[in-house]
């Protein structure tokens, strides 16, 4: 049902304000940095006025002012040579100046008097171990660093950062992170996950903010992942690569088909081209094809049909992940003040890797299990205009679309679907002996965005940034449970619309935001102060009387808005040490799937209480979830090559998404029946500290070690916790106190050691260690203590990477070896509640015979409860 009325008519004043901002807005958050410094004469120490300072190879530059200071804005992240020149003085060049987004790289010059024209002095910059203008916890990872890590995807890189545990940033839920490409948010608003997997070879810089963040970033409570992509080069370059690999494990009693060595179990093919196109156009094209069978296999013992039918017994991957990715970018220099760029990304993914899709019961009937299919597309257009050396603007427009399907057969009338009761014929301690998954789920999300930011360096010390964005979301969902039984004459049928087994909707909410951010920089004080405004309208209907869901009148959902203040301060305590403190309010809309679920407000008690609670009502009046975060940190150089970073943090989390149970009133249809509904009710607290040590590459050796101590507590880990507890047999009383969250890892240690005997050879060892996640002990399927009172076994994983470069005329070759889980350790992800281990359970001693072709040992052996075993991948890349 589409609610009546114009949603924008109630906020004309705010919209006028936002449109005004948008028409004068500028650079997207987190896409460029700044270079600043001073120029003095060596002989006298006096400041030099009018010195030309340029970034070599670009059109960027500035002249020193009356105090000898300069600044250069709008510098894309990369490594540069910065040059200072003035008549009567030697030209001075500083090489290897590293620029990171949102930060200032300081380059000071001391010019010598020249006796001959054209004399030049060149020095090499040393990357500072501490970032003096850092007011919160942040890591900037360059493309070169990513290339030298034993990682396969972006998520592997993120999990190596301090305070990040398997996608959870500082104890928050995994969907509390904002993912961005070149400053454009790419989250899928349906579930708040990243809508697109950005391949590592197109990343120029990866910025990870795990602490507080400035006002230009919104719709995130726990962290920011800003992916800056590469630009087209001035010279034609390219590369082609291949990686092949397989699992090498002795744990054949747990992982089927793991002893069959084949380098084609993992295949990764890449092609990368970059260069000029005419004089003012540069391009970049990247294509990647990955085929990964995974480490979970089933056997085709039984066919997915109506009665018992035997298969050929072959092994079939049940956790595969195949994807094709294409990325292209075109940059056009219209003038010295104007640059236009257009980028696009397409991705196709077929997988069964999602833990919610893999079903252990299908292990003898793997072809009866559903699989997911995704297609994603992102297009970004950007126009950058420089008004003056002090100000610039960047306007951007983007479209982000994701289509997701999950089914066994694409056609809902496919006769190969088995009868719907076939799976329920499963016997005691048995895998499915036939049948198909009858779920047929299709959805699409499309977000159109207009955004801009304006940056003005009002003085040498003060910078102001302001911006606004408008987003239009379009969601479509069709969730079906197919029927095939005597009532359908044994033909596959789609249930009637607006029933629990046939839910469909289209929704078009809007999302508007604006912010102002200021930054004051001096030699002894950095001050960030910002304010963000967010407005959201779900454009849906809500029930006025929850006790009469079928007959109640409905009204239009109410728009909501909020203000988020942000504050950060950094100040040097010595010439080698910097302290920072920060504070902020962070808001995030709940996942849209919870706003619109069960849109027909259907209660179907014929399927039983558990089935009713499996279809809770959405709530378009859900409020934004709120986190108030504090942190204080210290960066300290210990020597010219070593530094330490200590950060203490605290987060108070309110209005988290939860659920409630309502009862239908007497006299109504299905009176006395309970049903679920999503509400803002959950809360939590996180406190902890991170301690990081860095030794940069010196003498052929570097090391990074970080330790995180964290306590993450809340009343519920899952928004459906109330419903899950209520449909248990017998029902479980939900927690009313703070308990450890499911992802609470009190102790986490990341280590990285690299050895570089020569520039063409490097070896890296990465380790992740930590205590186990919590679980709730049970005996005889009854809880024996409070929720999450015990701990799973500790985890420990070491990964190895070796890289060797070869030079062959105009070409270069790169050989690599990655060994993941080097020591083939069995890390237990999930456990049996009666033993706290994945390896055994007392359930196996229960009386009764196996009513199927499998054994009890096979039934209770859960390969999906373990991390992946050892895997070796070899690679070859040719570049020119």
XYZ file of N, CA and C in Angstrom, residues 268-360:
279
model
N 41.937 -17.544 -10.153
C 41.754 -16.087 -10.141
C 42.530 -15.511 -11.329
N 41.806 -14.892 -12.272
C 42.417 -14.323 -13.475
C 42.161 -12.812 -13.477
N 43.203 -12.021 -13.698
C 43.062 -10.566 -13.679
C 43.683 -9.957 -14.928
N 43.102 -8.830 -15.346
C 43.628 -8.032 -16.448
C 43.466 -6.576 -16.063
N 44.544 -5.801 -16.206
C 44.538 -4.398 -15.791
C 45.218 -3.569 -16.862
N 44.517 -2.534 -17.352
C 45.058 -1.638 -18.373
C 44.827 -0.198 -17.947
N 45.816 0.658 -18.207
C 45.702 2.063 -17.843
C 46.574 2.894 -18.775
N 46.109 4.115 -19.076
C 46.906 4.954 -19.941
C 46.154 6.177 -20.427
N 46.752 6.918 -21.360
C 46.113 8.125 -21.900
C 45.225 7.804 -23.092
N 44.246 8.651 -23.283
C 43.368 8.559 -24.443
C 43.221 9.984 -24.964
N 43.940 10.303 -26.032
C 44.147 11.687 -26.464
C 44.937 12.421 -25.373
N 45.016 13.721 -25.445
C 45.908 14.459 -24.560
C 45.307 14.759 -23.199
N 43.986 14.809 -23.115
C 43.353 15.241 -21.870
C 42.539 14.145 -21.186
N 42.622 12.937 -21.687
C 41.792 11.862 -21.142
C 42.691 10.707 -20.703
N 42.411 10.195 -19.531
C 43.100 9.017 -19.013
C 42.060 7.966 -18.646
N 42.426 6.708 -18.839
C 41.481 5.643 -18.574
C 42.119 4.552 -17.728
N 41.266 3.756 -17.125
C 41.675 2.586 -16.355
C 40.597 1.525 -16.531
N 41.018 0.297 -16.821
C 40.090 -0.821 -16.970
C 40.659 -2.017 -16.222
N 39.819 -2.640 -15.420
C 40.247 -3.827 -14.678
C 39.163 -4.888 -14.781
N 39.572 -6.121 -15.024
C 38.638 -7.246 -15.069
C 39.209 -8.395 -14.248
N 38.349 -9.066 -13.508
C 38.799 -10.172 -12.674
C 37.735 -11.267 -12.658
N 38.204 -12.500 -12.778
C 37.319 -13.678 -12.739
C 37.847 -14.616 -11.658
N 36.983 -14.942 -10.681
C 37.367 -15.815 -9.577
C 36.410 -16.998 -9.527
N 36.971 -18.187 -9.445
C 36.184 -19.404 -9.252
C 36.767 -20.143 -8.050
N 35.988 -20.212 -6.990
C 36.456 -20.769 -5.726
C 35.461 -21.824 -5.250
N 35.888 -23.080 -5.196
C 34.989 -24.157 -4.780
C 34.756 -24.176 -3.276
N 35.631 -23.520 -2.488
C 35.472 -23.560 -1.048
C 35.922 -24.881 -0.458
N 35.670 -25.042 0.850
C 36.169 -26.233 1.533
C 35.050 -27.123 2.086
N 33.787 -26.803 1.780
C 32.667 -27.611 2.240
C 32.064 -28.355 1.051
N 32.064 -29.666 1.136
C 31.552 -30.491 0.044
C 30.428 -31.403 0.553
N 29.484 -31.651 -0.338
C 28.497 -32.694 -0.120
C 28.721 -33.803 -1.130
N 27.983 -34.889 -0.952
C 28.070 -36.007 -1.900
C 26.711 -36.228 -2.534
N 26.723 -36.432 -3.822
C 25.487 -36.645 -4.568
C 25.020 -38.095 -4.375
N 24.672 -38.407 -3.113
C 24.234 -39.761 -2.781
C 22.776 -39.955 -3.151
N 21.950 -38.920 -2.859
C 20.516 -39.008 -3.108
C 20.073 -37.831 -3.973
N 19.106 -38.047 -4.828
C 18.643 -37.013 -5.742
C 17.482 -36.227 -5.129
N 17.341 -34.958 -5.497
C 16.279 -34.113 -4.924
C 14.929 -34.340 -5.590
N 14.388 -35.522 -5.366
C 13.122 -35.887 -6.005
C 12.135 -36.350 -4.933
N 10.925 -36.756 -5.392
C 9.847 -37.052 -4.458
C 10.086 -38.305 -3.623
N 10.750 -39.283 -4.167
C 11.000 -40.530 -3.445
C 12.489 -40.823 -3.474
N 12.891 -41.846 -2.749
C 14.316 -42.143 -2.651
C 14.856 -42.561 -4.012
N 15.881 -41.827 -4.468
C 16.553 -42.138 -5.735
C 18.029 -41.864 -5.566
N 18.852 -42.797 -6.000
C 20.277 -42.736 -5.724
C 21.007 -41.966 -6.810
N 21.991 -41.151 -6.371
C 22.836 -40.411 -7.281
C 24.123 -41.152 -7.571
N 25.098 -40.435 -8.142
C 26.358 -41.084 -8.533
C 27.430 -41.004 -7.453
N 27.123 -40.354 -6.301
C 28.076 -40.293 -5.206
C 29.199 -39.304 -5.385
N 29.152 -38.494 -6.428
C 30.227 -37.526 -6.674
C 30.200 -36.397 -5.652
N 31.359 -35.762 -5.450
C 31.455 -34.640 -4.521
C 31.012 -33.345 -5.209
N 30.241 -32.550 -4.490
C 29.704 -31.299 -5.022
C 30.006 -30.183 -4.027
N 30.626 -29.080 -4.470
C 30.932 -27.986 -3.538
C 29.663 -27.347 -2.997
N 29.626 -27.117 -1.675
C 28.469 -26.503 -1.032
C 28.797 -25.132 -0.454
N 29.998 -24.625 -0.716
C 30.376 -23.298 -0.227
C 31.198 -22.579 -1.288
N 30.759 -22.690 -2.534
C 31.512 -22.084 -3.624
C 31.243 -20.583 -3.678
N 32.139 -19.877 -4.330
C 32.001 -18.424 -4.480
C 32.648 -18.039 -5.804
N 31.846 -17.859 -6.812
C 32.335 -17.497 -8.143
C 31.890 -16.082 -8.463
N 32.791 -15.286 -8.999
C 32.417 -13.903 -9.305
C 33.202 -13.386 -10.504
N 32.576 -12.455 -11.213
C 33.201 -11.725 -12.299
C 33.070 -10.246 -11.987
N 34.183 -9.521 -12.006
C 34.184 -8.096 -11.665
C 34.829 -7.303 -12.789
N 34.189 -6.204 -13.151
C 34.732 -5.285 -14.154
C 34.654 -3.866 -13.589
N 35.765 -3.166 -13.647
C 35.819 -1.787 -13.165
C 36.487 -0.925 -14.227
N 35.909 0.242 -14.494
C 36.480 1.163 -15.482
C 36.333 2.596 -14.971
N 37.336 3.412 -15.281
C 37.299 4.825 -14.898
C 37.875 5.664 -16.026
N 37.217 6.786 -16.279
C 37.635 7.722 -17.318
C 37.764 9.097 -16.682
N 38.945 9.732 -16.806
C 39.181 11.064 -16.254
C 39.476 12.025 -17.391
N 38.743 13.140 -17.425
C 38.882 14.129 -18.486
C 39.283 15.463 -17.869
N 40.453 15.976 -18.277
C 40.901 17.282 -17.809
C 40.328 18.346 -18.734
N 39.273 18.999 -18.298
C 38.622 20.018 -19.118
C 39.431 21.298 -19.169
N 40.061 21.648 -18.046
C 40.918 22.819 -17.940
C 41.769 22.655 -16.693
N 42.597 23.639 -16.398
C 43.409 23.546 -15.186
C 42.542 23.609 -13.930
N 41.313 24.068 -14.075
C 40.429 24.195 -12.926
C 39.330 23.135 -12.885
N 39.144 22.405 -13.975
C 38.009 21.488 -14.052
C 38.449 20.104 -14.503
N 38.018 19.111 -13.726
C 38.264 17.707 -14.068
C 36.948 16.953 -13.919
N 36.624 16.202 -14.961
C 35.418 15.377 -14.937
C 35.841 13.911 -14.966
N 35.191 13.102 -14.158
C 35.511 11.669 -14.162
C 34.229 10.864 -14.148
N 34.328 9.699 -14.760
C 33.204 8.781 -14.847
C 33.736 7.384 -14.560
N 33.144 6.711 -13.594
C 33.588 5.359 -13.262
C 32.382 4.439 -13.162
N 32.622 3.192 -13.462
C 31.562 2.199 -13.401
C 32.100 0.854 -12.965
N 31.282 0.124 -12.262
C 31.687 -1.180 -11.762
C 30.526 -2.151 -11.916
N 30.840 -3.320 -12.421
C 29.830 -4.375 -12.572
C 30.369 -5.642 -11.934
N 29.461 -6.362 -11.267
C 29.892 -7.606 -10.621
C 28.767 -8.627 -10.670
N 29.137 -9.844 -10.981
C 28.205 -10.970 -10.972
C 28.759 -12.026 -10.022
N 27.922 -12.481 -9.091
C 28.380 -13.454 -8.094
C 27.383 -14.593 -7.986
N 27.905 -15.793 -8.028
C 27.125 -16.995 -7.741
C 27.814 -17.681 -6.579
N 27.054 -17.932 -5.517
C 27.717 -18.478 -4.337
C 26.743 -19.259 -3.475
N 27.348 -20.065 -2.635
C 26.625 -20.789 -1.601
C 27.382 -20.653 -0.288
N 28.151 -19.559 -0.188
C 29.056 -19.420 0.946
C 28.373 -18.867 2.177
N 27.327 -18.101 2.008
C 26.663 -17.472 3.131
C 26.263 -18.523 4.168
N 26.597 -18.270 5.447
C 26.302 -19.251 6.487
C 24.811 -19.496 6.635
N 23.992 -18.542 6.198
C 22.552 -18.734 6.280
C 22.043 -19.627 5.143
N 22.857 -19.838 4.127
C 22.441 -20.667 2.992
C 22.912 -22.103 3.181
N 24.165 -22.287 3.613
C 24.668 -23.648 3.799
C 23.806 -24.367 4.841
N 23.381 -25.557 4.517
C 22.562 -26.365 5.416
C 23.176 -27.748 5.491
N 23.646 -28.104 6.684
C 24.344 -29.372 6.878
C 23.460 -30.572 6.517
